[in-house]
CSV table of C-alpha atoms in Angstrom, one decimal:
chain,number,residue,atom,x,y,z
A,1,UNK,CA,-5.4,-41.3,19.8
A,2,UNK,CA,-5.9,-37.6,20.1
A,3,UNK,CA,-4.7,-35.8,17.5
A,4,UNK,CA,-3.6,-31.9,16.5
A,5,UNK,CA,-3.9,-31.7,12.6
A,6,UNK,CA,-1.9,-29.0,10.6
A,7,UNK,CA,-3.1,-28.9,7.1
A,8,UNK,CA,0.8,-29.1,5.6
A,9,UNK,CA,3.9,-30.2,6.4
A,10,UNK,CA,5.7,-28.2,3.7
A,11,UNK,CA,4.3,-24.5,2.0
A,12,UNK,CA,6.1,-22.4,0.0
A,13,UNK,CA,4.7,-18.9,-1.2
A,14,UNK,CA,5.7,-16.2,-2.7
A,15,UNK,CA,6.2,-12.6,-0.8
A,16,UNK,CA,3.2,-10.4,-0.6
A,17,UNK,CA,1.1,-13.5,-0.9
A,18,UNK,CA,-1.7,-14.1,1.8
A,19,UNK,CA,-1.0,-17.5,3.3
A,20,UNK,CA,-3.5,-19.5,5.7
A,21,UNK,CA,-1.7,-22.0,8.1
A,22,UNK,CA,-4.9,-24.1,9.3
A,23,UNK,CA,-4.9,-26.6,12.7
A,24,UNK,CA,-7.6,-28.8,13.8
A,25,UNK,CA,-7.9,-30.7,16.9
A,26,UNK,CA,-10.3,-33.6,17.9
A,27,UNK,CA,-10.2,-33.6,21.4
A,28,UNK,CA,-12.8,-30.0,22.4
A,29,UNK,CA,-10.0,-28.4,23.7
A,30,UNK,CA,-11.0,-25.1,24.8
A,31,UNK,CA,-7.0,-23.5,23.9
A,32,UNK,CA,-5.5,-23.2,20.8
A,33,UNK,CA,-2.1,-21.6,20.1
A,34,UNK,CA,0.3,-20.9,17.5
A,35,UNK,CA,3.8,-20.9,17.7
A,36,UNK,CA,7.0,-20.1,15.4
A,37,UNK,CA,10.2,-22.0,15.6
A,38,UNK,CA,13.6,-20.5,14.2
A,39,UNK,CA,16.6,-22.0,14.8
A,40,UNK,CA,18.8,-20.9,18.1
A,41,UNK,CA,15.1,-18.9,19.0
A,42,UNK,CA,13.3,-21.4,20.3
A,43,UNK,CA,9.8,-21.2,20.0
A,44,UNK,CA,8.0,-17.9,20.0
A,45,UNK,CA,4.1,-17.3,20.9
A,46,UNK,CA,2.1,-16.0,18.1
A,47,UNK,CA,-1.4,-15.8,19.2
A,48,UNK,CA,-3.8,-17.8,21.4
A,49,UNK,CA,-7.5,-18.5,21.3
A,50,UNK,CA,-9.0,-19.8,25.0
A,51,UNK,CA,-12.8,-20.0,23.3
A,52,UNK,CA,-14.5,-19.8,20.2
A,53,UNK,CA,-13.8,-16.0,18.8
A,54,UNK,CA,-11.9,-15.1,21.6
A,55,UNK,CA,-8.0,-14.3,20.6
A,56,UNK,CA,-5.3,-12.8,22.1
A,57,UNK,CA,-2.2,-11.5,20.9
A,58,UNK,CA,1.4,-13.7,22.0
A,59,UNK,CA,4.9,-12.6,22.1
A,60,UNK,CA,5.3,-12.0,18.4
A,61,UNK,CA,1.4,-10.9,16.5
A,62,UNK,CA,3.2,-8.4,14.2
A,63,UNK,CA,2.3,-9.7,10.3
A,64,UNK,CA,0.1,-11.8,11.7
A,65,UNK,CA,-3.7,-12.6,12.4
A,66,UNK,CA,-5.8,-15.8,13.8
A,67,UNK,CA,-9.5,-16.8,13.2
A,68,UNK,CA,-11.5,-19.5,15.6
A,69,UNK,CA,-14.8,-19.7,14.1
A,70,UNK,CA,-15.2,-23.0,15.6
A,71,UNK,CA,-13.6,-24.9,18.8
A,72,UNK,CA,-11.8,-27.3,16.3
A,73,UNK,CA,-10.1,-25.1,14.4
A,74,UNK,CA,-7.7,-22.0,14.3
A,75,UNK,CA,-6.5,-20.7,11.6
A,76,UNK,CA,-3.2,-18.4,10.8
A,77,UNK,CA,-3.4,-15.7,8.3
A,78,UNK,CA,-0.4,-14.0,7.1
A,79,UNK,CA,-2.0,-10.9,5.7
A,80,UNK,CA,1.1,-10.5,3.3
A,81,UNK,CA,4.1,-12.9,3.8
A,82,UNK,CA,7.7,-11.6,3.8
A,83,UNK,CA,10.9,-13.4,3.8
A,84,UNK,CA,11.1,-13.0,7.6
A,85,UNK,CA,8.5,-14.7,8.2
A,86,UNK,CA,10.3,-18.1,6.7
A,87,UNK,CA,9.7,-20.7,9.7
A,88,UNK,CA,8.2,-23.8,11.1
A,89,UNK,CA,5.0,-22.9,12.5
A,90,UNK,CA,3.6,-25.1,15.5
A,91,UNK,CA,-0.1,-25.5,16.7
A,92,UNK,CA,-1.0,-26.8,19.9
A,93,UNK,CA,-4.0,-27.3,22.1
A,94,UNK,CA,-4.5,-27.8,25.5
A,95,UNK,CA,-7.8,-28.7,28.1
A,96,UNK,CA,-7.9,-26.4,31.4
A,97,UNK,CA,-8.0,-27.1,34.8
A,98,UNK,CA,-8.5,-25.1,37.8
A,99,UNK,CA,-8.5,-20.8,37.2
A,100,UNK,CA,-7.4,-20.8,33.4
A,101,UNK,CA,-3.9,-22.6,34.1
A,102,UNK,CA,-2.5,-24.6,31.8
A,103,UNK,CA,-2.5,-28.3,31.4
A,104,UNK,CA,-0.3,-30.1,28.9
A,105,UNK,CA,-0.4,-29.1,25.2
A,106,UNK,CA,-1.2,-31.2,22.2
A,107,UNK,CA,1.1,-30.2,19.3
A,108,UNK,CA,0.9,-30.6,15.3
A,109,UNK,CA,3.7,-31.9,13.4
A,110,UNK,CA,4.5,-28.4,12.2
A,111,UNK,CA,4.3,-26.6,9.4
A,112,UNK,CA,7.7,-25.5,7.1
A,113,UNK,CA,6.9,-21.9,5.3
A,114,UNK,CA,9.5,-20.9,3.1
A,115,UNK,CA,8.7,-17.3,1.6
A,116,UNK,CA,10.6,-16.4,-1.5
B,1,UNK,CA,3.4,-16.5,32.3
B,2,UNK,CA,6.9,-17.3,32.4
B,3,UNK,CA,9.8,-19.2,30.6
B,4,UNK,CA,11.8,-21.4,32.0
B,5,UNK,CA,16.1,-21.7,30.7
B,6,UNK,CA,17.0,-24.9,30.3
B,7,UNK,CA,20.9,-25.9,30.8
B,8,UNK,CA,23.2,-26.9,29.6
B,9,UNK,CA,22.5,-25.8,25.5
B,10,UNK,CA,23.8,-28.9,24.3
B,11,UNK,CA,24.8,-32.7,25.5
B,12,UNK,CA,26.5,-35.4,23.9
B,13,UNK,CA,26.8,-38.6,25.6
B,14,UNK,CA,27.2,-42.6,24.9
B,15,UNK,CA,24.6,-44.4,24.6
B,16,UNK,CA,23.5,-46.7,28.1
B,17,UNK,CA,25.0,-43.1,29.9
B,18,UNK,CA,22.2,-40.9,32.2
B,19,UNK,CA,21.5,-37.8,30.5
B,20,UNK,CA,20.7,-34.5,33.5
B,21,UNK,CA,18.9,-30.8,32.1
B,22,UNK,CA,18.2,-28.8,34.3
B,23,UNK,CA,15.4,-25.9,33.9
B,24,UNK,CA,15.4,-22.6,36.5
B,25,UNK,CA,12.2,-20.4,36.6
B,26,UNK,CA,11.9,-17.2,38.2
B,27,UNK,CA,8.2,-17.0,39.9
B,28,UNK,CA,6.0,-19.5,41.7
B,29,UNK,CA,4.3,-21.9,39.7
B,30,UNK,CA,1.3,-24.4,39.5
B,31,UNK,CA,2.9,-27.0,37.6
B,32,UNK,CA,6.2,-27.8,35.2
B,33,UNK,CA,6.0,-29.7,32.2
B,34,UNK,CA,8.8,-31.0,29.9
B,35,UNK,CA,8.0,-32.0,26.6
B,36,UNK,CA,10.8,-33.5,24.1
B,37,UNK,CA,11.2,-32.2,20.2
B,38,UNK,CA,12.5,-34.5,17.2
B,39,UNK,CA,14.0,-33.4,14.6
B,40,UNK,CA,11.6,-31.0,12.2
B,41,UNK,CA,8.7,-32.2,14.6
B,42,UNK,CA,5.8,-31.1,17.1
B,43,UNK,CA,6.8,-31.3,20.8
B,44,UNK,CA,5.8,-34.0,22.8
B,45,UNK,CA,4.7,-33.9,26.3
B,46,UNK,CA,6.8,-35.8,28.3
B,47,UNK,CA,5.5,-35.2,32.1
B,48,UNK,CA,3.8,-32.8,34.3
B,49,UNK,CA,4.9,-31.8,38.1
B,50,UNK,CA,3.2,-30.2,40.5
B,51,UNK,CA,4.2,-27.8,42.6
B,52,UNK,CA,3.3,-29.6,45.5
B,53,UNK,CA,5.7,-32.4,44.0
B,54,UNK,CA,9.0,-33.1,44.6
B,55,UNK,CA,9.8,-35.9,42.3
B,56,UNK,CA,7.7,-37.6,39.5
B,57,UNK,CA,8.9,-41.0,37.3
B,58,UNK,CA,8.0,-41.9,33.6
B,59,UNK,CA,9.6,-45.2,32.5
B,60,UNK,CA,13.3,-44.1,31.9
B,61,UNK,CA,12.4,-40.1,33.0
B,62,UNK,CA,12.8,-39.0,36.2
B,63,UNK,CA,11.8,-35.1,37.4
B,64,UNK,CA,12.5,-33.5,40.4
B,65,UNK,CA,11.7,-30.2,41.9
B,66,UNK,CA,12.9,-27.7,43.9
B,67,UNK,CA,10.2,-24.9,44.5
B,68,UNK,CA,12.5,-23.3,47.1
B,69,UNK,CA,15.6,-22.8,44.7
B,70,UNK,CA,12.9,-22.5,41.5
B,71,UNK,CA,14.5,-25.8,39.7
B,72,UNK,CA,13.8,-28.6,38.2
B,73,UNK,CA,16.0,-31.4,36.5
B,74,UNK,CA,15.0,-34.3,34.0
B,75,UNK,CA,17.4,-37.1,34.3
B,76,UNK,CA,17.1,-40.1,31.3
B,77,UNK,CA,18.5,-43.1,32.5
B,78,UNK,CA,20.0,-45.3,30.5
B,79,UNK,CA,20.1,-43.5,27.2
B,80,UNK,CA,19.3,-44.7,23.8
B,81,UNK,CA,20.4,-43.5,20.0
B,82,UNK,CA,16.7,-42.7,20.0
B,83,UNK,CA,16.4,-40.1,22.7
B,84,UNK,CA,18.4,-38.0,20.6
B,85,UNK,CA,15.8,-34.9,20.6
B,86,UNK,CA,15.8,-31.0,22.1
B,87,UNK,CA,14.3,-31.2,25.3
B,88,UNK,CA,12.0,-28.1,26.8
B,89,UNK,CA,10.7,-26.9,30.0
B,90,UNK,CA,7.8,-25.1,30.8
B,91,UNK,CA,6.8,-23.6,33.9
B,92,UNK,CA,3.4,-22.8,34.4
B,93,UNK,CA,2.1,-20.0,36.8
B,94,UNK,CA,-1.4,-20.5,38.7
B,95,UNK,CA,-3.9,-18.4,35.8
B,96,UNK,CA,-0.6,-19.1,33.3
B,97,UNK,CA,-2.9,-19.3,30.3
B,98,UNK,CA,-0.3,-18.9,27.9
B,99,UNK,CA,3.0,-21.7,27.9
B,100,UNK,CA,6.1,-20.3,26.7
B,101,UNK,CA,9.1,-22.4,26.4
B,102,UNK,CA,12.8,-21.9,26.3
B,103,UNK,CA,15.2,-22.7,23.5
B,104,UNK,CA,15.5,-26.0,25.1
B,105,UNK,CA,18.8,-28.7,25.9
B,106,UNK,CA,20.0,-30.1,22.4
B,107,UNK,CA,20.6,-33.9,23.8
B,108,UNK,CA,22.8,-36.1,20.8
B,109,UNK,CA,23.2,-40.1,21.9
B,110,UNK,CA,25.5,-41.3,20.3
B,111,UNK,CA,25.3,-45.5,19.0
């Protein structure tokens, strides 16, 4: 079965603290994203990664940064957390097909950060 | 990229009852996707129409599209306890690297 690996299901971290949110995935996907859900929000696009090294910034990149040092795995850095950023984070990969367009995405079972 | 809305926000039916959302996009598209969310969980991918598609079946899922009035609808037939789950469209443009989805139909069964 393919698989999208995030390395917690539940983190909780104090504010100010830098926090690494890491996702692996076994099938060579070439796109990795990261999401945040919050209730009544739905989800919201952090940042995506189409290659190894290659990012670009979603919806919502404020407080946030990504590293893809290799195809597998992306990581998400919260360079110093703060309450607001209290969510379930979601990472999801996808294959390509055609002019970079978007085939079906591949998600983790999600991550629950509560900052205090 | 674009996002789909989903409709209605919420639906509560009876179990063994068909269960319609309906998802409206604003630009052309390559494909739509619907993918189901548990409770606390990572989506699922449910099914994937093209635009050249006008209807698609999945076991109990049915999609259609309507590229002319920039729709789409997922009907579950025959609804179980189980199907309880947020439900989420996604239309994808032609070079639509990134997928950004709604805040999806709230779907309760209820035993």
């Amino acid at each position: 079965d393919v698989k999208v690996t995030q390395s917690s299901r539940y983190l909780v971290k104090r504010t100010g603290e830098k926090v690494f949110l890491e996702c692996v995935q076994d099938m060579d996907h070439e796109n990795m994203f990261w999401y945040r859900q919050d209730p009544g929000l739905g989800l919201r696009l952090i940042y995506f990664s189409y290659d190894v090294k290659m990012k670009e910034k979603g919806d919502i990149p404020e407080g946030y940064s990504v590293s893809r040092e290799k195809k597998e795995r992306f990581s998400l850095i919260l360079e110093s957390a703060s309450t607001n950023q209290t969510s379930m984070y979601l990472c999801a990969s996808s294959g390509m097909v055609g002019v970079r367009t978007n085939e079906k995405l591949f998600f983790g079972s999600g991550t629950q950060l509560s900052v205090l | 990229s674009q996002q789909g809305e989903e409709d209605p926000q919420a639906l509560s039916i009876q179990e063994g009852e068909n269960a319609t959302m309906n998802c409206s996009y604003k630009t052309s598209i390559n494909n739509l996707q619907w993918y189901r969310q548990n409770s606390g969980r990572g989506l699922v991918h449910l099914i994937l129409i093209r635009s050249n598609e006008r209807e698609k079946h999945s076991g109990r899922l049915r999609v259609t599209l309507d590229t002319s009035k920039k729709s789409s609808s997922l009907l579950i037939t025959a609804s179980r306890a189980a199907d309880t789950a947020s439900y989420f469209c996604a239309p994808i443009n032609t070079g639509g690297f990134k997928t950004i989805f709604g805040a999806g139909t709230r779907l309760f069964v209820k035993a």
